[in-house]
Amino acid sequence: NLRLVGLCSEPVATRGGWAGVATWLADAHGRLWSLSDVQPGGVERVLQAWRGGVRLGDLSLAHAELVRAGALVQDATASADGRLGAGAAVQAVRAAGATWDQTPLASLFARPLADQVATALAPGSAGLLTLAGRLVGGCLRLEGGHRLGLVPALADPALPALANLRALAAADLAVRAVVRPLREAAGQAALLALAPADDGLRLPEAMAGRLMAALEHLPHAGLANGQGGPAADEDPPLPWATLERRALAVLLGGRSALPASVGPGLAAEARNLRAQLCGAAAARLESLFQACQAVPGERWGRLAQVPPAAFARQWAAAALQAQRAREQHARDAWTRWADPASC
């Protein structure tokens, strides 16, 4: 048997035209599982899924109910990353939920920050942080001095996320929060849910003490006035983004995206990469440029091009190098941010 209690829900909207809601639940050991309703559609489908029913075996609940309730599940099926299935053999019944200061959810908020960050950035994890701190000026100030800038989970005006953050920017509240860290912006995260820990925010009883910040409207009448603080800093440009930009241009425009005329500028970009200790990215950039050039062939001096297979390998190597650099940069930046010595 699997005993689950709701933690939070988040909106889902992909560039490929899929949208819906995913609800995260915790078992008795604090492991997170997810149950989602994501189908073809635009942002308007997010709120439809939030209010509509989601199935877990023979149990059907709206996400808005499930996130504050629980479930007892028999013969559960799930993927390696914890996505629950709703197969015919699955049996489930509704059960009581838990507040964030009750077992097993309270243990999630007690985990050390550095451990949470390392886990959230690991492949196959839920990618969530469960934090306690003070909400000041649109930032979550954590014990120890860390400041986490908050952004909307989906900044579409049809959803409450952006309006809620604007209202909360003027608040001064002790809260617990569930956020999704932005992998490529250390120190910033999307706010998914929060629970007030003082009297600065009064939520209706039906909300069971927590607000799904991206899916439910903040009750402004219950928000006490506060004084905001500074917003989160913007990240500086990343040096190896040059390689990523050039690889994307070749993907969209083919060899003609890097003609011989861009050679001097591209050489300057390669020198800049080496000056910033990104030698591997510089070498890939130069190789990609050479693969795009026509050179004298062996017969009658005609211009020839790098064979398609070799050209494709050069492009793939450049794109993979940029992706690895981006991922490593994200891990390193978040690790530095979570280090107590960084405060």
CSV table of C-alpha atoms in Angstrom, one decimal:
chain,number,residue,atom,x,y,z
A,1,ASN,CA,0.0,0.0,0.0
A,2,LEU,CA,1.1,3.5,-0.8
A,3,ARG,CA,-0.1,6.3,1.5
A,4,LEU,CA,0.2,9.7,-0.2
A,5,VAL,CA,-0.6,13.3,0.9
A,6,GLY,CA,-0.8,16.3,-1.3
A,7,LEU,CA,2.1,18.9,-1.2
A,8,CYS,CA,1.5,21.3,-4.1
A,9,SER,CA,0.3,21.7,-7.7
A,10,GLU,CA,2.0,23.4,-10.6
A,11,PRO,CA,0.9,24.5,-14.1
A,12,VAL,CA,2.4,22.9,-17.1
A,13,ALA,CA,2.6,24.5,-20.6
A,14,THR,CA,5.0,23.4,-23.2
A,15,ARG,CA,6.2,25.1,-26.4
A,16,GLY,CA,4.9,22.0,-28.2
A,17,GLY,CA,1.3,22.8,-27.4
A,18,TRP,CA,0.6,20.7,-24.3
A,19,ALA,CA,-0.8,22.1,-21.1
A,20,GLY,CA,-2.3,21.0,-17.8
A,21,VAL,CA,-1.5,20.6,-14.2
A,22,ALA,CA,0.8,18.3,-12.2
A,23,THR,CA,0.2,17.6,-8.5
A,24,TRP,CA,3.0,16.5,-6.2
A,25,LEU,CA,2.3,14.1,-3.3
A,26,ALA,CA,4.6,12.7,-0.6
A,27,ASP,CA,4.7,9.2,0.8
A,28,ALA,CA,5.4,8.3,4.4
A,29,HIS,CA,9.2,8.5,3.8
A,30,GLY,CA,9.1,11.9,2.2
A,31,ARG,CA,9.6,10.7,-1.4
A,32,LEU,CA,7.7,12.8,-3.9
A,33,TRP,CA,5.3,11.4,-6.5
A,34,SER,CA,3.4,13.2,-9.2
A,35,LEU,CA,0.0,12.8,-10.8
A,36,SER,CA,-0.7,14.9,-13.9
A,37,ASP,CA,-3.3,15.8,-16.5
A,38,VAL,CA,-1.4,17.2,-19.5
A,39,GLN,CA,-3.1,17.2,-22.9
A,40,PRO,CA,-2.8,19.2,-26.2
A,41,GLY,CA,-4.0,22.8,-25.7
A,42,GLY,CA,-2.9,26.3,-24.7
A,43,VAL,CA,-2.6,28.0,-21.4
A,44,GLU,CA,-6.4,28.1,-21.1
A,45,ARG,CA,-6.3,24.4,-20.5
A,46,VAL,CA,-4.3,24.8,-17.3
A,47,LEU,CA,-7.3,26.1,-15.3
A,48,GLN,CA,-9.6,23.6,-16.9
A,49,ALA,CA,-7.3,20.8,-15.7
A,50,TRP,CA,-7.0,22.4,-12.3
A,51,ARG,CA,-10.7,22.3,-11.8
A,52,GLY,CA,-11.3,19.1,-13.7
A,53,GLY,CA,-10.9,15.6,-12.4
A,54,VAL,CA,-7.7,13.5,-12.5
A,55,ARG,CA,-7.9,9.8,-12.2
A,56,LEU,CA,-5.8,7.5,-10.0
A,57,GLY,CA,-7.1,4.0,-10.5
A,58,ASP,CA,-10.8,4.2,-9.7
A,59,LEU,CA,-10.4,7.4,-7.7
A,60,SER,CA,-11.2,10.7,-9.4
A,61,LEU,CA,-10.5,14.1,-7.8
A,62,ALA,CA,-9.9,17.6,-9.0
A,63,HIS,CA,-6.3,18.7,-8.6
A,64,ALA,CA,-7.7,21.5,-6.3
A,65,GLU,CA,-9.0,18.7,-4.0
A,66,LEU,CA,-6.2,16.2,-4.3
A,67,VAL,CA,-3.5,18.7,-3.4
A,68,ARG,CA,-5.0,19.2,0.1
A,69,ALA,CA,-6.1,15.6,0.6
A,70,GLY,CA,-4.5,12.3,0.5
A,71,ALA,CA,-4.9,8.8,-1.1
A,72,LEU,CA,-4.4,5.2,-0.2
A,73,VAL,CA,-3.1,3.3,-3.3
A,74,GLN,CA,-2.8,-0.4,-4.0
A,75,ASP,CA,-0.9,-1.9,-6.9
A,76,ALA,CA,0.5,1.5,-7.8
A,77,THR,CA,2.4,1.9,-11.0
A,78,ALA,CA,4.9,4.7,-11.6
A,79,SER,CA,7.8,5.7,-13.8
A,80,ALA,CA,11.4,5.9,-12.5
A,81,ASP,CA,10.9,9.6,-11.8
A,82,GLY,CA,7.8,9.1,-9.7
A,83,ARG,CA,5.0,9.8,-12.2
A,84,LEU,CA,2.0,7.8,-11.1
A,85,GLY,CA,0.0,5.7,-13.6
A,86,ALA,CA,-3.7,5.2,-13.6
A,87,GLY,CA,-3.9,1.6,-14.9
A,88,ALA,CA,-6.9,-0.7,-14.6
A,89,ALA,CA,-5.2,-2.7,-11.8
A,90,VAL,CA,-4.6,0.4,-9.6
A,91,GLN,CA,-7.0,0.8,-6.7
A,92,ALA,CA,-7.2,4.0,-4.7
A,93,VAL,CA,-9.4,5.7,-2.1
A,94,ARG,CA,-9.4,9.2,-0.8
A,95,ALA,CA,-7.7,9.8,2.6
A,96,ALA,CA,-7.0,12.6,4.9
A,97,GLY,CA,-4.3,15.1,3.9
A,98,ALA,CA,-1.7,16.8,6.1
A,99,THR,CA,-0.6,20.3,6.7
A,100,TRP,CA,3.0,21.4,6.0
A,101,ASP,CA,3.9,21.2,9.6
A,102,GLN,CA,2.7,17.7,10.0
A,103,THR,CA,4.3,14.3,9.1
A,104,PRO,CA,5.5,13.5,6.5
A,105,LEU,CA,5.5,17.0,4.9
A,106,ALA,CA,7.2,18.8,7.8
A,107,SER,CA,10.4,16.7,7.2
A,108,LEU,CA,10.7,18.1,3.7
A,109,PHE,CA,11.1,21.6,5.0
A,110,ALA,CA,13.7,20.6,7.5
A,111,ARG,CA,16.3,19.3,5.0
A,112,PRO,CA,19.5,21.3,4.7
A,113,LEU,CA,19.5,23.8,1.8
A,114,ALA,CA,22.7,22.5,0.2
A,115,ASP,CA,21.3,18.9,0.1
A,116,GLN,CA,18.0,20.1,-1.4
A,117,VAL,CA,19.8,22.0,-4.1
A,118,ALA,CA,22.0,19.0,-5.0
A,119,THR,CA,18.9,16.7,-5.2
A,120,ALA,CA,16.8,19.1,-7.1
A,121,LEU,CA,19.4,19.5,-9.9
A,122,ALA,CA,20.0,15.7,-10.2
A,123,PRO,CA,18.6,14.0,-13.3
A,124,GLY,CA,15.2,12.3,-12.6
A,125,SER,CA,14.4,14.2,-9.4
A,126,ALA,CA,11.2,16.2,-8.8
A,127,GLY,CA,13.3,19.4,-9.0
A,128,LEU,CA,11.6,21.1,-6.1
A,129,LEU,CA,12.8,23.0,-3.1
A,130,THR,CA,10.8,23.1,0.2
A,131,LEU,CA,11.9,26.1,2.2
A,132,ALA,CA,11.1,28.2,5.2
A,133,GLY,CA,12.0,31.9,5.3
A,134,ARG,CA,10.7,35.5,5.1
A,135,LEU,CA,9.0,36.9,2.0
A,136,VAL,CA,10.3,40.4,1.5
A,137,GLY,CA,10.1,42.4,-1.7
A,138,GLY,CA,9.5,39.5,-4.0
A,139,CYS,CA,12.4,37.5,-2.5
A,140,LEU,CA,12.5,34.7,0.0
A,141,ARG,CA,15.1,35.4,2.6
A,142,LEU,CA,16.2,32.2,4.2
A,143,GLU,CA,17.9,31.4,7.5
A,144,GLY,CA,21.6,32.0,7.1
A,145,GLY,CA,21.2,35.0,4.8
A,146,HIS,CA,20.5,33.4,1.4
A,147,ARG,CA,18.1,35.4,-0.8
A,148,LEU,CA,16.0,33.6,-3.3
A,149,GLY,CA,14.4,35.7,-6.1
A,150,LEU,CA,10.9,34.6,-7.0
A,151,VAL,CA,9.4,34.5,-10.4
A,152,PRO,CA,6.0,33.3,-11.6
A,153,ALA,CA,5.7,29.7,-12.7
A,154,LEU,CA,3.8,30.8,-15.8
A,155,ALA,CA,3.8,34.6,-16.5
A,156,ASP,CA,0.6,34.5,-18.6
A,157,PRO,CA,-2.0,37.1,-17.6
A,158,ALA,CA,-4.7,34.4,-17.8
A,159,LEU,CA,-3.2,32.7,-14.8
A,160,PRO,CA,-2.9,34.1,-11.2
A,161,ALA,CA,0.8,33.6,-10.9
A,162,LEU,CA,2.0,37.1,-12.0
A,163,ALA,CA,-0.7,39.0,-10.2
A,164,ASN,CA,0.0,37.1,-7.0
A,165,LEU,CA,3.7,37.8,-7.1
A,166,ARG,CA,3.1,41.5,-7.7
A,167,ALA,CA,0.8,41.6,-4.6
A,168,LEU,CA,3.3,39.7,-2.5
A,169,ALA,CA,6.2,42.0,-3.6
A,170,ALA,CA,4.8,44.6,-1.1
A,171,ALA,CA,4.4,42.0,1.7
A,172,ASP,CA,6.6,41.1,4.6
A,173,LEU,CA,5.6,37.6,5.6
A,174,ALA,CA,7.1,34.5,7.4
A,175,VAL,CA,6.2,31.6,5.1
A,176,ARG,CA,7.0,28.1,4.0
A,177,ALA,CA,7.2,27.8,0.2
A,178,VAL,CA,7.6,25.2,-2.5
A,179,VAL,CA,9.6,26.5,-5.4
A,180,ARG,CA,11.1,25.1,-8.6
A,181,PRO,CA,14.7,26.5,-9.0
A,182,LEU,CA,15.6,27.9,-12.4
A,183,ARG,CA,18.4,25.7,-13.5
A,184,GLU,CA,20.1,28.5,-15.5
A,185,ALA,CA,19.6,31.3,-13.0
A,186,ALA,CA,21.2,30.5,-9.6
A,187,GLY,CA,19.4,32.1,-6.8
A,188,GLN,CA,16.0,32.4,-8.6
A,189,ALA,CA,13.0,30.1,-8.5
A,190,ALA,CA,9.4,29.8,-9.6
A,191,LEU,CA,7.0,30.1,-6.7
A,192,LEU,CA,4.5,27.2,-6.8
A,193,ALA,CA,2.9,27.3,-3.3
A,194,LEU,CA,3.2,29.0,0.0
A,195,ALA,CA,1.8,28.7,3.5
A,196,PRO,CA,1.9,31.7,5.9
A,197,ALA,CA,3.7,31.2,9.2
A,198,ASP,CA,2.4,34.4,10.9
A,199,ASP,CA,-0.7,36.6,10.8
A,200,GLY,CA,0.4,38.6,7.8
A,201,LEU,CA,-1.7,36.5,5.4
A,202,ARG,CA,-5.0,35.0,6.3
A,203,LEU,CA,-6.3,32.3,3.9
A,204,PRO,CA,-9.8,31.0,3.7
A,205,GLU,CA,-10.4,27.8,5.6
A,206,ALA,CA,-11.0,25.9,2.3
A,207,MET,CA,-7.4,26.5,1.3
A,208,ALA,CA,-6.2,24.4,4.3
A,209,GLY,CA,-3.5,26.9,5.2
A,210,ARG,CA,-1.7,27.0,1.8
A,211,LEU,CA,-2.0,28.8,-1.5
A,212,MET,CA,-1.2,27.3,-4.9
A,213,ALA,CA,0.5,30.6,-6.1
A,214,ALA,CA,0.4,29.8,-9.8
A,215,LEU,CA,-3.2,28.5,-9.8
A,216,GLU,CA,-5.2,30.3,-7.2
A,217,HIS,CA,-5.8,34.0,-6.6
A,218,LEU,CA,-4.3,35.5,-3.5
A,219,PRO,CA,-7.1,36.8,-1.2
A,220,HIS,CA,-6.0,40.5,-1.1
A,221,ALA,CA,-8.3,41.3,1.7
A,222,GLY,CA,-6.3,38.8,3.9
A,223,LEU,CA,-2.9,40.3,3.1
A,224,ALA,CA,-1.6,42.7,5.7
A,225,ASN,CA,0.4,45.7,4.3
A,226,GLY,CA,4.2,45.3,4.4
A,227,GLN,CA,7.2,47.0,3.1
A,228,GLY,CA,9.0,45.4,0.1
A,229,GLY,CA,12.7,45.0,-0.5
A,230,PRO,CA,14.9,44.9,-3.5
A,231,ALA,CA,14.2,42.6,-6.3
A,232,ALA,CA,16.5,39.8,-7.3
A,233,ASP,CA,19.5,40.6,-9.4
A,234,GLU,CA,19.6,39.6,-13.1
A,235,ASP,CA,22.2,37.1,-14.1
A,236,PRO,CA,25.1,38.3,-16.3
A,237,PRO,CA,25.4,37.0,-19.8
A,238,LEU,CA,27.1,33.6,-20.0
A,239,PRO,CA,30.3,33.6,-22.1
A,240,TRP,CA,29.7,30.3,-23.9
A,241,ALA,CA,26.3,31.4,-25.0
A,242,THR,CA,28.1,32.6,-28.2
A,243,LEU,CA,28.6,28.9,-29.2
A,244,GLU,CA,25.0,28.1,-28.4
A,245,ARG,CA,23.8,31.1,-30.5
A,246,ARG,CA,26.0,30.1,-33.5
A,247,ALA,CA,24.9,26.4,-33.3
A,248,LEU,CA,21.3,27.5,-33.3
A,249,ALA,CA,21.8,29.7,-36.3
A,250,VAL,CA,23.3,26.8,-38.2
A,251,LEU,CA,20.4,24.6,-37.2
A,252,LEU,CA,18.0,27.1,-38.6
A,253,GLY,CA,19.9,28.4,-41.6
A,254,GLY,CA,22.3,25.6,-42.6
A,255,ARG,CA,25.9,26.3,-43.7
A,256,SER,CA,24.9,29.8,-45.1
A,257,ALA,CA,24.4,30.9,-41.5
A,258,LEU,CA,28.2,31.1,-41.1
A,259,PRO,CA,29.6,32.5,-44.3
A,260,ALA,CA,33.3,33.5,-44.7
A,261,SER,CA,32.4,37.2,-44.1
A,262,VAL,CA,31.7,36.5,-40.4
A,263,GLY,CA,35.2,35.0,-40.0
A,264,PRO,CA,36.8,38.1,-38.3
A,265,GLY,CA,33.9,38.5,-35.8
A,266,LEU,CA,33.8,34.8,-35.1
A,267,ALA,CA,37.6,34.8,-34.5
A,268,ALA,CA,37.1,37.6,-31.9
A,269,GLU,CA,34.3,35.5,-30.2
A,270,ALA,CA,36.7,32.6,-30.0
A,271,ARG,CA,39.4,34.7,-28.4
A,272,ASN,CA,36.9,36.0,-25.9
A,273,LEU,CA,35.9,32.5,-25.0
A,274,ARG,CA,39.5,31.5,-24.4
A,275,ALA,CA,40.1,34.6,-22.3
A,276,GLN,CA,37.2,33.5,-20.1
A,277,LEU,CA,38.7,30.0,-19.8
A,278,CYS,CA,36.2,28.4,-22.2
A,279,GLY,CA,38.8,26.9,-24.6
A,280,ALA,CA,36.8,23.8,-25.5
A,281,ALA,CA,33.9,26.0,-26.5
A,282,ALA,CA,36.2,28.2,-28.6
A,283,ALA,CA,37.6,25.2,-30.4
A,284,ARG,CA,34.1,23.9,-31.2
A,285,LEU,CA,33.1,27.3,-32.5
A,286,GLU,CA,36.1,27.4,-34.9
A,287,SER,CA,35.5,23.8,-36.1
A,288,LEU,CA,31.8,24.6,-36.8
A,289,PHE,CA,32.8,27.7,-38.8
A,290,GLN,CA,35.3,25.7,-40.8
A,291,ALA,CA,32.7,23.0,-41.5
A,292,CYS,CA,30.4,25.7,-43.0
A,293,GLN,CA,33.1,27.0,-45.5
A,294,ALA,CA,33.5,25.9,-49.1
A,295,VAL,CA,37.1,25.1,-49.9
A,296,PRO,CA,39.0,24.2,-53.2
A,297,GLY,CA,38.2,20.6,-54.2
A,298,GLU,CA,40.5,18.1,-55.7
A,299,ARG,CA,39.0,18.2,-59.2
A,300,TRP,CA,39.7,21.2,-61.4
A,301,GLY,CA,40.0,23.5,-58.3
A,302,ARG,CA,36.2,23.7,-57.8
A,303,LEU,CA,34.8,24.7,-54.5
A,304,ALA,CA,33.7,21.8,-52.3
A,305,GLN,CA,31.9,21.5,-49.0
A,306,VAL,CA,32.6,19.3,-46.0
A,307,PRO,CA,30.6,16.1,-46.5
A,308,PRO,CA,27.1,16.2,-44.9
A,309,ALA,CA,27.9,13.5,-42.3
A,310,ALA,CA,31.1,15.3,-41.2
A,311,PHE,CA,29.3,18.6,-41.1
A,312,ALA,CA,26.5,17.1,-39.0
A,313,ARG,CA,29.1,15.7,-36.6
A,314,GLN,CA,30.7,19.1,-36.2
A,315,TRP,CA,27.3,20.8,-35.5
A,316,ALA,CA,26.3,18.0,-33.0
A,317,ALA,CA,29.6,18.4,-31.2
A,318,ALA,CA,29.2,22.2,-30.9
A,319,ALA,CA,25.6,21.9,-29.7
A,320,LEU,CA,26.5,19.2,-27.2
A,321,GLN,CA,29.4,21.2,-25.9
A,322,ALA,CA,27.1,24.2,-25.3
A,323,GLN,CA,24.5,22.1,-23.6
A,324,ARG,CA,27.1,20.5,-21.3
A,325,ALA,CA,28.5,23.9,-20.5
A,326,ARG,CA,25.1,25.3,-19.6
A,327,GLU,CA,24.3,22.3,-17.4
A,328,GLN,CA,27.6,22.4,-15.6
A,329,HIS,CA,27.4,26.2,-15.1
A,330,ALA,CA,23.9,25.8,-13.6
A,331,ARG,CA,25.1,23.1,-11.1
A,332,ASP,CA,28.1,25.1,-10.1
A,333,ALA,CA,26.2,28.3,-9.7
A,334,TRP,CA,23.5,26.7,-7.5
A,335,THR,CA,26.1,24.9,-5.4
A,336,ARG,CA,27.9,28.2,-4.8
A,337,TRP,CA,24.6,29.9,-3.9
A,338,ALA,CA,23.6,27.2,-1.4
A,339,ASP,CA,27.1,27.3,0.3
A,340,PRO,CA,26.8,28.9,3.7
A,341,ALA,CA,30.0,30.7,3.1
A,342,SER,CA,28.4,32.6,0.2
A,343,CYS,CA,26.2,34.6,2.5
